[in-house]
Structures are given as C-alpha cells and as structure tokens.
mmCIF file of N, CA and C in Angstrom:
data_model
loop_
_atom_site.group_PDB
_atom_site.id
_atom_site.type_symbol
_atom_site.label_atom_id
_atom_site.label_comp_id
_atom_site.label_asym_id
_atom_site.label_seq_id
_atom_site.Cartn_x
_atom_site.Cartn_y
_atom_site.Cartn_z
ATOM 1 N N MET A 129 -37.354 -36.361 8.450
ATOM 2 C CA MET A 129 -38.752 -36.252 8.804
ATOM 3 C C MET A 129 -39.396 -37.629 8.657
ATOM 4 N N GLY A 130 -40.087 -38.059 9.707
ATOM 5 C CA GLY A 130 -40.765 -39.344 9.653
ATOM 6 C C GLY A 130 -42.085 -39.246 8.918
ATOM 7 N N LYS A 131 -42.384 -40.248 8.115
ATOM 8 C CA LYS A 131 -43.649 -40.297 7.392
ATOM 9 C C LYS A 131 -44.559 -41.271 8.125
ATOM 10 N N VAL A 132 -45.681 -40.763 8.609
ATOM 11 C CA VAL A 132 -46.626 -41.569 9.361
ATOM 12 C C VAL A 132 -47.834 -41.859 8.470
ATOM 13 N N LYS A 133 -48.100 -43.135 8.250
ATOM 14 C CA LYS A 133 -49.234 -43.529 7.416
ATOM 15 C C LYS A 133 -50.491 -43.595 8.273
ATOM 16 N N ILE A 134 -51.532 -42.917 7.788
ATOM 17 C CA ILE A 134 -52.809 -42.864 8.482
ATOM 18 C C ILE A 134 -53.855 -43.560 7.621
ATOM 19 N N LYS A 135 -54.519 -44.556 8.178
ATOM 20 C CA LYS A 135 -55.583 -45.260 7.465
ATOM 21 C C LYS A 135 -56.895 -44.517 7.706
ATOM 22 N N VAL A 136 -57.599 -44.211 6.613
ATOM 23 C CA VAL A 136 -58.879 -43.515 6.698
ATOM 24 C C VAL A 136 -59.960 -44.424 6.132
ATOM 25 N N ASP A 137 -61.028 -44.606 6.907
ATOM 26 C CA ASP A 137 -62.151 -45.428 6.466
ATOM 27 C C ASP A 137 -63.436 -44.630 6.651
ATOM 28 N N TRP A 138 -64.541 -45.207 6.237
ATOM 29 C CA TRP A 138 -65.856 -44.599 6.404
ATOM 30 C C TRP A 138 -66.656 -45.514 7.308
ATOM 31 N N CYS A 139 -67.188 -44.962 8.396
ATOM 32 C CA CYS A 139 -67.996 -45.734 9.337
ATOM 33 C C CYS A 139 -69.317 -45.014 9.546
ATOM 34 N N ASP A 140 -70.391 -45.638 9.143
ATOM 35 C CA ASP A 140 -71.732 -45.105 9.311
ATOM 36 C C ASP A 140 -71.872 -43.759 8.600
ATOM 37 N N LYS A 141 -71.699 -42.652 9.314
ATOM 38 C CA LYS A 141 -71.851 -41.330 8.699
ATOM 39 C C LYS A 141 -70.636 -40.451 8.932
ATOM 40 N N ASN A 142 -69.516 -41.060 9.236
ATOM 41 C CA ASN A 142 -68.294 -40.321 9.543
ATOM 42 C C ASN A 142 -67.078 -40.985 8.916
ATOM 43 N N PHE A 143 -66.068 -40.162 8.677
ATOM 44 C CA PHE A 143 -64.755 -40.697 8.366
ATOM 45 C C PHE A 143 -64.104 -41.076 9.689
ATOM 46 N N ALA A 144 -63.289 -42.113 9.677
ATOM 47 C CA ALA A 144 -62.557 -42.547 10.868
ATOM 48 C C ALA A 144 -61.110 -42.801 10.450
ATOM 49 N N ALA A 145 -60.175 -42.442 11.336
ATOM 50 C CA ALA A 145 -58.760 -42.595 10.994
ATOM 51 C C ALA A 145 -57.957 -43.046 12.207
ATOM 52 N N CYS A 146 -56.865 -43.762 11.902
ATOM 53 C CA CYS A 146 -55.907 -44.164 12.914
ATOM 54 C C CYS A 146 -54.572 -44.408 12.230
ATOM 55 N N PRO A 147 -53.467 -44.282 12.973
ATOM 56 C CA PRO A 147 -52.160 -44.611 12.376
ATOM 57 C C PRO A 147 -52.114 -46.093 12.023
ATOM 58 N N GLU A 148 -51.433 -46.404 10.922
ATOM 59 C CA GLU A 148 -51.286 -47.812 10.538
ATOM 60 C C GLU A 148 -50.373 -48.552 11.506
ATOM 61 N N ASN A 149 -49.481 -47.824 12.200
ATOM 62 C CA ASN A 149 -48.610 -48.423 13.211
ATOM 63 C C ASN A 149 -49.468 -48.768 14.429
ATOM 64 N N GLU A 150 -49.583 -50.044 14.720
ATOM 65 C CA GLU A 150 -50.468 -50.508 15.784
ATOM 66 C C GLU A 150 -49.968 -50.146 17.190
ATOM 67 N N ASN A 151 -48.740 -49.636 17.308
ATOM 68 C CA ASN A 151 -48.215 -49.251 18.612
ATOM 69 C C ASN A 151 -48.688 -47.867 19.043
ATOM 70 N N ILE A 152 -49.439 -47.186 18.194
ATOM 71 C CA ILE A 152 -49.978 -45.866 18.512
ATOM 72 C C ILE A 152 -51.498 -45.974 18.501
ATOM 73 N N ALA A 153 -52.110 -45.827 19.681
ATOM 74 C CA ALA A 153 -53.560 -45.946 19.812
ATOM 75 C C ALA A 153 -54.193 -44.559 19.782
ATOM 76 N N CYS A 154 -54.425 -44.062 18.586
ATOM 77 C CA CYS A 154 -54.989 -42.729 18.403
ATOM 78 C C CYS A 154 -56.030 -42.820 17.288
ATOM 79 N N VAL A 155 -57.301 -42.638 17.639
ATOM 80 C CA VAL A 155 -58.391 -42.768 16.683
ATOM 81 C C VAL A 155 -59.181 -41.470 16.652
ATOM 82 N N VAL A 156 -59.545 -41.039 15.435
ATOM 83 C CA VAL A 156 -60.288 -39.797 15.252
ATOM 84 C C VAL A 156 -61.437 -40.058 14.292
ATOM 85 N N THR A 157 -62.583 -39.430 14.538
ATOM 86 C CA THR A 157 -63.697 -39.469 13.596
ATOM 87 C C THR A 157 -64.149 -38.039 13.310
ATOM 88 N N HIS A 158 -64.727 -37.845 12.137
ATOM 89 C CA HIS A 158 -65.248 -36.522 11.764
ATOM 90 C C HIS A 158 -66.165 -36.685 10.564
ATOM 91 N N LYS A 159 -67.106 -35.773 10.410
ATOM 92 C CA LYS A 159 -68.043 -35.827 9.291
ATOM 93 C C LYS A 159 -67.397 -35.496 7.950
ATOM 94 N N THR A 160 -66.316 -34.692 7.972
ATOM 95 C CA THR A 160 -65.644 -34.327 6.728
ATOM 96 C C THR A 160 -64.203 -34.814 6.751
ATOM 97 N N LEU A 161 -63.656 -35.038 5.568
ATOM 98 C CA LEU A 161 -62.262 -35.474 5.469
ATOM 99 C C LEU A 161 -61.324 -34.369 5.939
ATOM 100 N N GLU A 162 -61.628 -33.130 5.583
ATOM 101 C CA GLU A 162 -60.780 -32.012 5.996
ATOM 102 C C GLU A 162 -60.762 -31.877 7.518
ATOM 103 N N GLY A 163 -61.947 -31.992 8.132
ATOM 104 C CA GLY A 163 -62.031 -31.930 9.596
ATOM 105 C C GLY A 163 -61.300 -33.073 10.251
ATOM 106 N N LEU A 164 -61.389 -34.254 9.658
ATOM 107 C CA LEU A 164 -60.695 -35.423 10.179
ATOM 108 C C LEU A 164 -59.182 -35.204 10.174
ATOM 109 N N LYS A 165 -58.667 -34.655 9.078
ATOM 110 C CA LYS A 165 -57.228 -34.409 8.985
ATOM 111 C C LYS A 165 -56.775 -33.417 10.049
ATOM 112 N N ASN A 166 -57.524 -32.344 10.237
ATOM 113 C CA ASN A 166 -57.173 -31.360 11.275
ATOM 114 C C ASN A 166 -57.190 -31.994 12.655
ATOM 115 N N ASP A 167 -58.259 -32.755 12.938
ATOM 116 C CA ASP A 167 -58.371 -33.396 14.249
ATOM 117 C C ASP A 167 -57.284 -34.443 14.459
ATOM 118 N N MET A 168 -56.923 -35.174 13.407
ATOM 119 C CA MET A 168 -55.877 -36.194 13.536
ATOM 120 C C MET A 168 -54.538 -35.567 13.864
ATOM 121 N N GLU A 169 -54.210 -34.477 13.191
ATOM 122 C CA GLU A 169 -52.933 -33.803 13.477
ATOM 123 C C GLU A 169 -52.864 -33.373 14.934
ATOM 124 N N GLU A 170 -53.939 -32.787 15.436
ATOM 125 C CA GLU A 170 -53.963 -32.331 16.832
ATOM 126 C C GLU A 170 -53.946 -33.510 17.803
ATOM 127 N N ALA A 171 -54.764 -34.524 17.547
ATOM 128 C CA ALA A 171 -54.833 -35.679 18.443
ATOM 129 C C ALA A 171 -53.510 -36.433 18.478
ATOM 130 N N LEU A 172 -52.884 -36.589 17.330
ATOM 131 C CA LEU A 172 -51.613 -37.310 17.274
ATOM 132 C C LEU A 172 -50.512 -36.523 17.987
ATOM 133 N N ARG A 173 -50.501 -35.216 17.786
ATOM 134 C CA ARG A 173 -49.517 -34.369 18.481
ATOM 135 C C ARG A 173 -49.671 -34.537 19.995
ATOM 136 N N GLN A 174 -50.910 -34.457 20.478
ATOM 137 C CA GLN A 174 -51.171 -34.591 21.915
ATOM 138 C C GLN A 174 -50.808 -35.991 22.405
ATOM 139 N N HIS A 175 -51.143 -37.005 21.639
ATOM 140 C CA HIS A 175 -50.854 -38.392 22.021
ATOM 141 C C HIS A 175 -49.340 -38.609 22.162
ATOM 142 N N ILE A 176 -48.584 -38.072 21.212
ATOM 143 C CA ILE A 176 -47.118 -38.207 21.259
ATOM 144 C C ILE A 176 -46.565 -37.484 22.487
ATOM 145 N N GLU A 177 -47.087 -36.288 22.770
ATOM 146 C CA GLU A 177 -46.646 -35.554 23.971
ATOM 147 C C GLU A 177 -46.879 -36.386 25.226
ATOM 148 N N TRP A 178 -48.058 -36.985 25.331
ATOM 149 C CA TRP A 178 -48.367 -37.803 26.510
ATOM 150 C C TRP A 178 -47.476 -39.025 26.594
ATOM 151 N N MET A 179 -47.192 -39.649 25.456
ATOM 152 C CA MET A 179 -46.296 -40.808 25.469
ATOM 153 C C MET A 179 -44.906 -40.412 25.965
ATOM 154 N N ILE A 180 -44.420 -39.263 25.515
ATOM 155 C CA ILE A 180 -43.104 -38.786 25.958
ATOM 156 C C ILE A 180 -43.129 -38.502 27.453
ATOM 157 N N GLU A 181 -44.182 -37.816 27.929
ATOM 158 C CA GLU A 181 -44.319 -37.520 29.359
ATOM 159 C C GLU A 181 -44.349 -38.788 30.202
ATOM 160 N N ASP A 182 -44.992 -39.838 29.675
ATOM 161 C CA ASP A 182 -45.094 -41.103 30.407
ATOM 162 C C ASP A 182 -43.854 -41.976 30.274
ATOM 163 N N GLY A 183 -42.892 -41.542 29.437
ATOM 164 C CA GLY A 183 -41.674 -42.313 29.245
ATOM 165 C C GLY A 183 -41.846 -43.516 28.334
ATOM 166 N N ASP A 184 -42.908 -43.530 27.549
ATOM 167 C CA ASP A 184 -43.145 -44.636 26.618
ATOM 168 C C ASP A 184 -42.185 -44.533 25.436
ATOM 169 N N ASP A 185 -41.867 -45.671 24.847
ATOM 170 C CA ASP A 185 -41.034 -45.693 23.649
ATOM 171 C C ASP A 185 -41.869 -45.286 22.444
ATOM 172 N N LEU A 186 -41.342 -44.348 21.664
ATOM 173 C CA LEU A 186 -42.001 -43.918 20.438
ATOM 174 C C LEU A 186 -41.458 -44.714 19.262
ATOM 175 N N PRO A 187 -42.342 -45.193 18.383
ATOM 176 C CA PRO A 187 -41.848 -45.797 17.144
ATOM 177 C C PRO A 187 -41.024 -44.764 16.378
ATOM 178 N N ALA A 188 -40.041 -45.207 15.625
ATOM 179 C CA ALA A 188 -39.085 -44.318 14.959
ATOM 180 C C ALA A 188 -39.747 -43.245 14.109
ATOM 181 N N GLU A 189 -40.827 -43.591 13.378
ATOM 182 C CA GLU A 189 -41.436 -42.599 12.492
ATOM 183 C C GLU A 189 -42.159 -41.474 13.246
ATOM 184 N N PHE A 190 -42.315 -41.614 14.566
ATOM 185 C CA PHE A 190 -42.994 -40.595 15.367
ATOM 186 C C PHE A 190 -42.020 -39.675 16.109
ATOM 187 N N VAL A 191 -40.726 -39.880 15.925
ATOM 188 C CA VAL A 191 -39.712 -39.069 16.593
ATOM 189 C C VAL A 191 -39.374 -37.868 15.719
ATOM 190 N N GLY A 192 -39.337 -36.676 16.321
ATOM 191 C CA GLY A 192 -39.005 -35.459 15.571
ATOM 192 C C GLY A 192 -40.175 -34.980 14.736
ATOM 193 N N ASP A 193 -39.865 -34.269 13.662
ATOM 194 C CA ASP A 193 -40.909 -33.779 12.765
ATOM 195 C C ASP A 193 -41.515 -34.954 12.008
ATOM 196 N N ILE A 194 -42.842 -34.920 11.891
ATOM 197 C CA ILE A 194 -43.516 -35.998 11.169
ATOM 198 C C ILE A 194 -44.392 -35.416 10.055
ATOM 199 N N GLU A 195 -44.566 -36.223 9.033
ATOM 200 C CA GLU A 195 -45.452 -35.881 7.923
ATOM 201 C C GLU A 195 -46.510 -36.968 7.855
ATOM 202 N N LEU A 196 -47.784 -36.554 7.841
ATOM 203 C CA LEU A 196 -48.868 -37.523 7.792
ATOM 204 C C LEU A 196 -49.228 -37.838 6.343
ATOM 205 N N GLU A 197 -49.321 -39.120 6.037
ATOM 206 C CA GLU A 197 -49.732 -39.577 4.709
ATOM 207 C C GLU A 197 -51.042 -40.330 4.880
ATOM 208 N N TYR A 198 -52.110 -39.772 4.313
ATOM 209 C CA TYR A 198 -53.438 -40.350 4.471
ATOM 210 C C TYR A 198 -53.720 -41.354 3.360
ATOM 211 N N ASN A 199 -54.107 -42.567 3.757
ATOM 212 C CA ASN A 199 -54.446 -43.627 2.817
ATOM 213 C C ASN A 199 -55.918 -43.982 3.017
ATOM 214 N N LEU A 200 -56.738 -43.623 2.042
ATOM 215 C CA LEU A 200 -58.169 -43.860 2.132
ATOM 216 C C LEU A 200 -58.521 -45.248 1.619
ATOM 217 N N THR A 201 -59.385 -45.940 2.358
ATOM 218 C CA THR A 201 -59.925 -47.197 1.866
ATOM 219 C C THR A 201 -60.823 -46.867 0.673
ATOM 220 N N THR A 202 -61.175 -47.872 -0.094
ATOM 221 C CA THR A 202 -62.064 -47.653 -1.233
ATOM 222 C C THR A 202 -63.390 -47.062 -0.769
ATOM 223 N N ARG A 203 -63.902 -47.554 0.337
ATOM 224 C CA ARG A 203 -65.167 -47.028 0.881
ATOM 225 C C ARG A 203 -65.033 -45.544 1.177
ATOM 226 N N ALA A 204 -63.946 -45.130 1.799
ATOM 227 C CA ALA A 204 -63.732 -43.715 2.105
ATOM 228 C C ALA A 204 -63.541 -42.900 0.825
ATOM 229 N N GLN A 205 -62.833 -43.464 -0.174
ATOM 230 C CA GLN A 205 -62.659 -42.764 -1.452
ATOM 231 C C GLN A 205 -64.013 -42.524 -2.117
ATOM 232 N N LEU A 206 -64.852 -43.551 -2.126
ATOM 233 C CA LEU A 206 -66.170 -43.420 -2.743
ATOM 234 C C LEU A 206 -67.016 -42.385 -2.014
ATOM 235 N N ARG A 207 -67.012 -42.419 -0.699
ATOM 236 C CA ARG A 207 -67.808 -41.466 0.077
ATOM 237 C C ARG A 207 -67.301 -40.035 -0.108
ATOM 238 N N TYR A 208 -65.989 -39.862 -0.119
ATOM 239 C CA TYR A 208 -65.429 -38.519 -0.308
ATOM 240 C C TYR A 208 -65.729 -37.998 -1.712
ATOM 241 N N SER A 209 -65.585 -38.861 -2.717
ATOM 242 C CA SER A 209 -65.792 -38.421 -4.099
ATOM 243 C C SER A 209 -67.247 -38.077 -4.378
ATOM 244 N N GLU A 210 -68.174 -38.556 -3.545
ATOM 245 C CA GLU A 210 -69.589 -38.213 -3.721
ATOM 246 C C GLU A 210 -69.843 -36.716 -3.592
ATOM 247 N N ASN A 211 -68.911 -36.001 -2.995
ATOM 248 C CA ASN A 211 -69.033 -34.545 -2.897
ATOM 249 C C ASN A 211 -68.870 -33.883 -4.257
ATOM 250 N N PHE A 212 -68.287 -34.603 -5.218
ATOM 251 C CA PHE A 212 -67.917 -34.002 -6.497
ATOM 252 C C PHE A 212 -68.480 -34.729 -7.716
ATOM 253 N N ILE A 213 -68.659 -36.054 -7.599
ATOM 254 C CA ILE A 213 -69.140 -36.846 -8.732
ATOM 255 C C ILE A 213 -70.197 -37.831 -8.254
ATOM 256 N N THR A 214 -71.022 -38.275 -9.174
ATOM 257 C CA THR A 214 -72.037 -39.257 -8.828
ATOM 258 C C THR A 214 -71.494 -40.672 -9.015
ATOM 259 N N ARG A 215 -72.119 -41.605 -8.337
ATOM 260 C CA ARG A 215 -71.738 -43.003 -8.538
ATOM 261 C C ARG A 215 -72.058 -43.433 -9.961
ATOM 262 N N LYS A 216 -73.106 -42.878 -10.524
ATOM 263 C CA LYS A 216 -73.469 -43.200 -11.914
ATOM 264 C C LYS A 216 -72.344 -42.788 -12.848
ATOM 265 N N ALA A 217 -71.792 -41.583 -12.662
ATOM 266 C CA ALA A 217 -70.679 -41.135 -13.505
ATOM 267 C C ALA A 217 -69.481 -42.061 -13.326
ATOM 268 N N LEU A 218 -69.210 -42.461 -12.093
ATOM 269 C CA LEU A 218 -68.092 -43.371 -11.837
ATOM 270 C C LEU A 218 -68.356 -44.739 -12.457
ATOM 271 N N SER A 219 -69.583 -45.197 -12.386
ATOM 272 C CA SER A 219 -69.953 -46.469 -13.004
ATOM 273 C C SER A 219 -69.733 -46.418 -14.515
ATOM 274 N N ASP A 220 -70.133 -45.302 -15.126
ATOM 275 C CA ASP A 220 -69.968 -45.155 -16.577
ATOM 276 C C ASP A 220 -68.492 -45.186 -16.981
ATOM 277 N N VAL A 221 -67.636 -44.550 -16.189
ATOM 278 C CA VAL A 221 -66.212 -44.466 -16.527
ATOM 279 C C VAL A 221 -65.488 -45.785 -16.263
ATOM 280 N N THR A 222 -65.851 -46.465 -15.188
ATOM 281 C CA THR A 222 -65.126 -47.685 -14.792
ATOM 282 C C THR A 222 -65.715 -48.959 -15.373
ATOM 283 N N GLY A 223 -66.994 -48.899 -15.756
ATOM 284 C CA GLY A 223 -67.669 -50.110 -16.206
ATOM 285 C C GLY A 223 -68.085 -51.007 -15.053
ATOM 286 N N ILE A 224 -67.982 -50.490 -13.833
ATOM 287 C CA ILE A 224 -68.391 -51.253 -12.644
ATOM 288 C C ILE A 224 -69.880 -50.993 -12.411
ATOM 289 N N ASN A 225 -70.614 -52.043 -12.208
ATOM 290 C CA ASN A 225 -72.045 -51.963 -11.971
ATOM 291 C C ASN A 225 -72.347 -50.974 -10.835
ATOM 292 N N LEU A 226 -73.387 -50.145 -11.008
ATOM 293 C CA LEU A 226 -73.765 -49.147 -10.014
ATOM 294 C C LEU A 226 -74.091 -49.787 -8.666
ATOM 295 N N GLN A 227 -74.767 -50.921 -8.706
ATOM 296 C CA GLN A 227 -75.102 -51.620 -7.466
ATOM 297 C C GLN A 227 -73.835 -52.097 -6.751
ATOM 298 N N GLN A 228 -72.858 -52.575 -7.529
ATOM 299 C CA GLN A 228 -71.594 -53.028 -6.947
ATOM 300 C C GLN A 228 -70.872 -51.875 -6.272
ATOM 301 N N LEU A 229 -70.837 -50.706 -6.922
ATOM 302 C CA LEU A 229 -70.217 -49.521 -6.308
ATOM 303 C C LEU A 229 -70.922 -49.166 -5.000
ATOM 304 N N SER A 230 -72.239 -49.273 -4.977
ATOM 305 C CA SER A 230 -72.991 -48.992 -3.749
ATOM 306 C C SER A 230 -72.623 -49.970 -2.644
ATOM 307 N N HIS A 231 -72.440 -51.235 -3.007
ATOM 308 C CA HIS A 231 -72.034 -52.236 -2.007
ATOM 309 C C HIS A 231 -70.671 -51.876 -1.417
ATOM 310 N N TYR A 232 -69.745 -51.430 -2.263
ATOM 311 C CA TYR A 232 -68.426 -51.032 -1.776
ATOM 312 C C TYR A 232 -68.525 -49.791 -0.891
ATOM 313 N N ALA A 233 -69.316 -48.804 -1.317
ATOM 314 C CA ALA A 233 -69.440 -47.552 -0.563
ATOM 315 C C ALA A 233 -70.080 -47.776 0.800
ATOM 316 N N ASN A 234 -70.974 -48.747 0.893
ATOM 317 C CA ASN A 234 -71.659 -49.012 2.156
ATOM 318 C C ASN A 234 -70.959 -50.060 3.013
ATOM 319 N N GLY A 235 -69.876 -50.623 2.503
ATOM 320 C CA GLY A 235 -69.118 -51.602 3.279
ATOM 321 C C GLY A 235 -69.728 -52.986 3.295
ATOM 322 N N TRP A 236 -70.686 -53.256 2.409
ATOM 323 C CA TRP A 236 -71.297 -54.576 2.374
ATOM 324 C C TRP A 236 -70.407 -55.581 1.665
ATOM 325 N N ARG A 237 -69.537 -55.086 0.802
ATOM 326 C CA ARG A 237 -68.560 -55.925 0.105
ATOM 327 C C ARG A 237 -67.249 -55.156 0.049
ATOM 328 N N ASN A 238 -66.156 -55.883 -0.032
ATOM 329 C CA ASN A 238 -64.841 -55.267 -0.143
ATOM 330 C C ASN A 238 -64.240 -55.601 -1.509
ATOM 331 N N PRO A 239 -63.814 -54.577 -2.237
ATOM 332 C CA PRO A 239 -63.242 -54.828 -3.556
ATOM 333 C C PRO A 239 -61.848 -55.438 -3.461
ATOM 334 N N GLY A 240 -61.513 -56.237 -4.454
ATOM 335 C CA GLY A 240 -60.168 -56.778 -4.560
ATOM 336 C C GLY A 240 -59.231 -55.720 -5.131
ATOM 337 N N PRO A 241 -57.945 -56.038 -5.220
ATOM 338 C CA PRO A 241 -56.954 -55.066 -5.691
ATOM 339 C C PRO A 241 -57.258 -54.486 -7.074
ATOM 340 N N GLU A 242 -57.675 -55.326 -8.014
ATOM 341 C CA GLU A 242 -57.961 -54.836 -9.372
ATOM 342 C C GLU A 242 -59.153 -53.883 -9.369
ATOM 343 N N MET A 243 -60.176 -54.202 -8.606
ATOM 344 C CA MET A 243 -61.361 -53.346 -8.536
ATOM 345 C C MET A 243 -61.026 -52.024 -7.844
ATOM 346 N N ARG A 244 -60.188 -52.071 -6.803
ATOM 347 C CA ARG A 244 -59.749 -50.829 -6.132
ATOM 348 C C ARG A 244 -59.010 -49.941 -7.120
ATOM 349 N N ARG A 245 -58.164 -50.544 -7.944
ATOM 350 C CA ARG A 245 -57.423 -49.776 -8.942
ATOM 351 C C ARG A 245 -58.373 -49.142 -9.946
ATOM 352 N N ARG A 246 -59.355 -49.904 -10.421
ATOM 353 C CA ARG A 246 -60.314 -49.363 -11.389
ATOM 354 C C ARG A 246 -61.089 -48.191 -10.805
ATOM 355 N N ILE A 247 -61.480 -48.299 -9.561
ATOM 356 C CA ILE A 247 -62.228 -47.205 -8.916
ATOM 357 C C ILE A 247 -61.353 -45.971 -8.793
ATOM 358 N N ALA A 248 -60.140 -46.140 -8.279
ATOM 359 C CA ALA A 248 -59.223 -44.998 -8.136
ATOM 360 C C ALA A 248 -58.921 -44.367 -9.495
ATOM 361 N N ASP A 249 -58.677 -45.201 -10.512
ATOM 362 C CA ASP A 249 -58.414 -44.685 -11.859
ATOM 363 C C ASP A 249 -59.630 -43.938 -12.403
ATOM 364 N N GLY A 250 -60.830 -44.441 -12.112
ATOM 365 C CA GLY A 250 -62.053 -43.783 -12.569
ATOM 366 C C GLY A 250 -62.228 -42.412 -11.938
ATOM 367 N N ILE A 251 -61.957 -42.310 -10.644
ATOM 368 C CA ILE A 251 -62.052 -41.016 -9.956
ATOM 369 C C ILE A 251 -61.039 -40.042 -10.553
ATOM 370 N N ARG A 252 -59.814 -40.526 -10.780
ATOM 371 C CA ARG A 252 -58.783 -39.670 -11.398
ATOM 372 C C ARG A 252 -59.191 -39.235 -12.804
ATOM 373 N N SER A 253 -59.754 -40.148 -13.570
ATOM 374 C CA SER A 253 -60.163 -39.841 -14.937
ATOM 375 C C SER A 253 -61.217 -38.732 -14.962
ATOM 376 N N ILE A 254 -62.201 -38.836 -14.099
ATOM 377 C CA ILE A 254 -63.243 -37.805 -14.040
ATOM 378 C C ILE A 254 -62.651 -36.474 -13.613
ATOM 379 N N SER A 255 -61.777 -36.487 -12.598
ATOM 380 C CA SER A 255 -61.186 -35.218 -12.134
ATOM 381 C C SER A 255 -60.307 -34.599 -13.222
ATOM 382 N N ASN A 256 -59.581 -35.423 -13.976
ATOM 383 C CA ASN A 256 -58.761 -34.893 -15.078
ATOM 384 C C ASN A 256 -59.623 -34.259 -16.161
ATOM 385 N N ARG A 257 -60.741 -34.865 -16.459
ATOM 386 C CA ARG A 257 -61.655 -34.303 -17.439
ATOM 387 C C ARG A 257 -62.183 -32.940 -16.968
ATOM 388 N N LEU A 258 -62.499 -32.847 -15.699
ATOM 389 C CA LEU A 258 -63.023 -31.595 -15.162
ATOM 390 C C LEU A 258 -61.962 -30.490 -15.189
ATOM 391 N N VAL A 259 -60.737 -30.842 -14.895
ATOM 392 C CA VAL A 259 -59.642 -29.863 -14.901
ATOM 393 C C VAL A 259 -59.471 -29.283 -16.297
ATOM 394 N N HIS A 260 -59.633 -30.105 -17.309
ATOM 395 C CA HIS A 260 -59.376 -29.655 -18.684
ATOM 396 C C HIS A 260 -60.557 -28.885 -19.295
ATOM 397 N N ILE A 261 -61.666 -28.798 -18.575
ATOM 398 C CA ILE A 261 -62.812 -28.024 -19.062
ATOM 399 C C ILE A 261 -62.487 -26.535 -19.020
ATOM 400 N N LEU A 262 -61.790 -26.121 -17.991
ATOM 401 C CA LEU A 262 -61.545 -24.675 -17.781
ATOM 402 C C LEU A 262 -60.483 -24.138 -18.662
#
C-alpha cells in the first residue's frame, strides 16, 4: 500500500490541502478538517482515474491501494485546535507569548522547528490532561 503525504494548511477561512508530491495537481479546500479529508479522498481518487484514462505516468505511491497521511502546518494545527482549546491555554502550557501564537495562526510569521515542536507538544499535553480527567 502506498503512503501518500498530504500537506494541510490554513488559508483565510478554510483548510487547504494538496499532495506533497508535486507531480499530482490536486488541491482541495474546506471549512472543516474532517470535510477536507473527505473531499481530498474523493478528489484524489478521481484525479488518479483521469490520469490513468489519459495514459499519464503515476508516481509509485499512487499505484494500487493508497493510504493518505495528513501533515498539518503549524498554522493549520493552531486553527484546528481552536475547536477544543484556547490560545491562552496553549500559551500557558508552552510559554509562547499569546501574540506570537496569534502571528503563527494568522500566517504573519512562520515558526522555526523548535517552536513548531513546542506548539505540537503543548497541544498534546493539553489533550493528555483532558483524557485523564474522565
């Protein structure tokens, strides 16, 4: 089974996604992450069918059964996590300034690798705490 990496970002008021393989031109947008995933699966399936019909060469990971692996940018992670946690809570856990988190969420600044790790770890930490409440 081929593993297809899908890059997910946040643009304006929607999630946007495309395969990381630049040889596949398939872009999807949706207001929710769940809707985006459903639409991406359908759009990618249709795109692959059309490529086969046209006799185009498929990259190896798109041949046969495929599994989609979604990789969210920090901006998309922050926007998605807003459904469950506040930026203030994330700021408290990570020690990252609230204004800085807002800059990342709005795409005005891009975090470096260490800051991306701190944000992801902070989201995981909050979710782990919530799981252990019940």
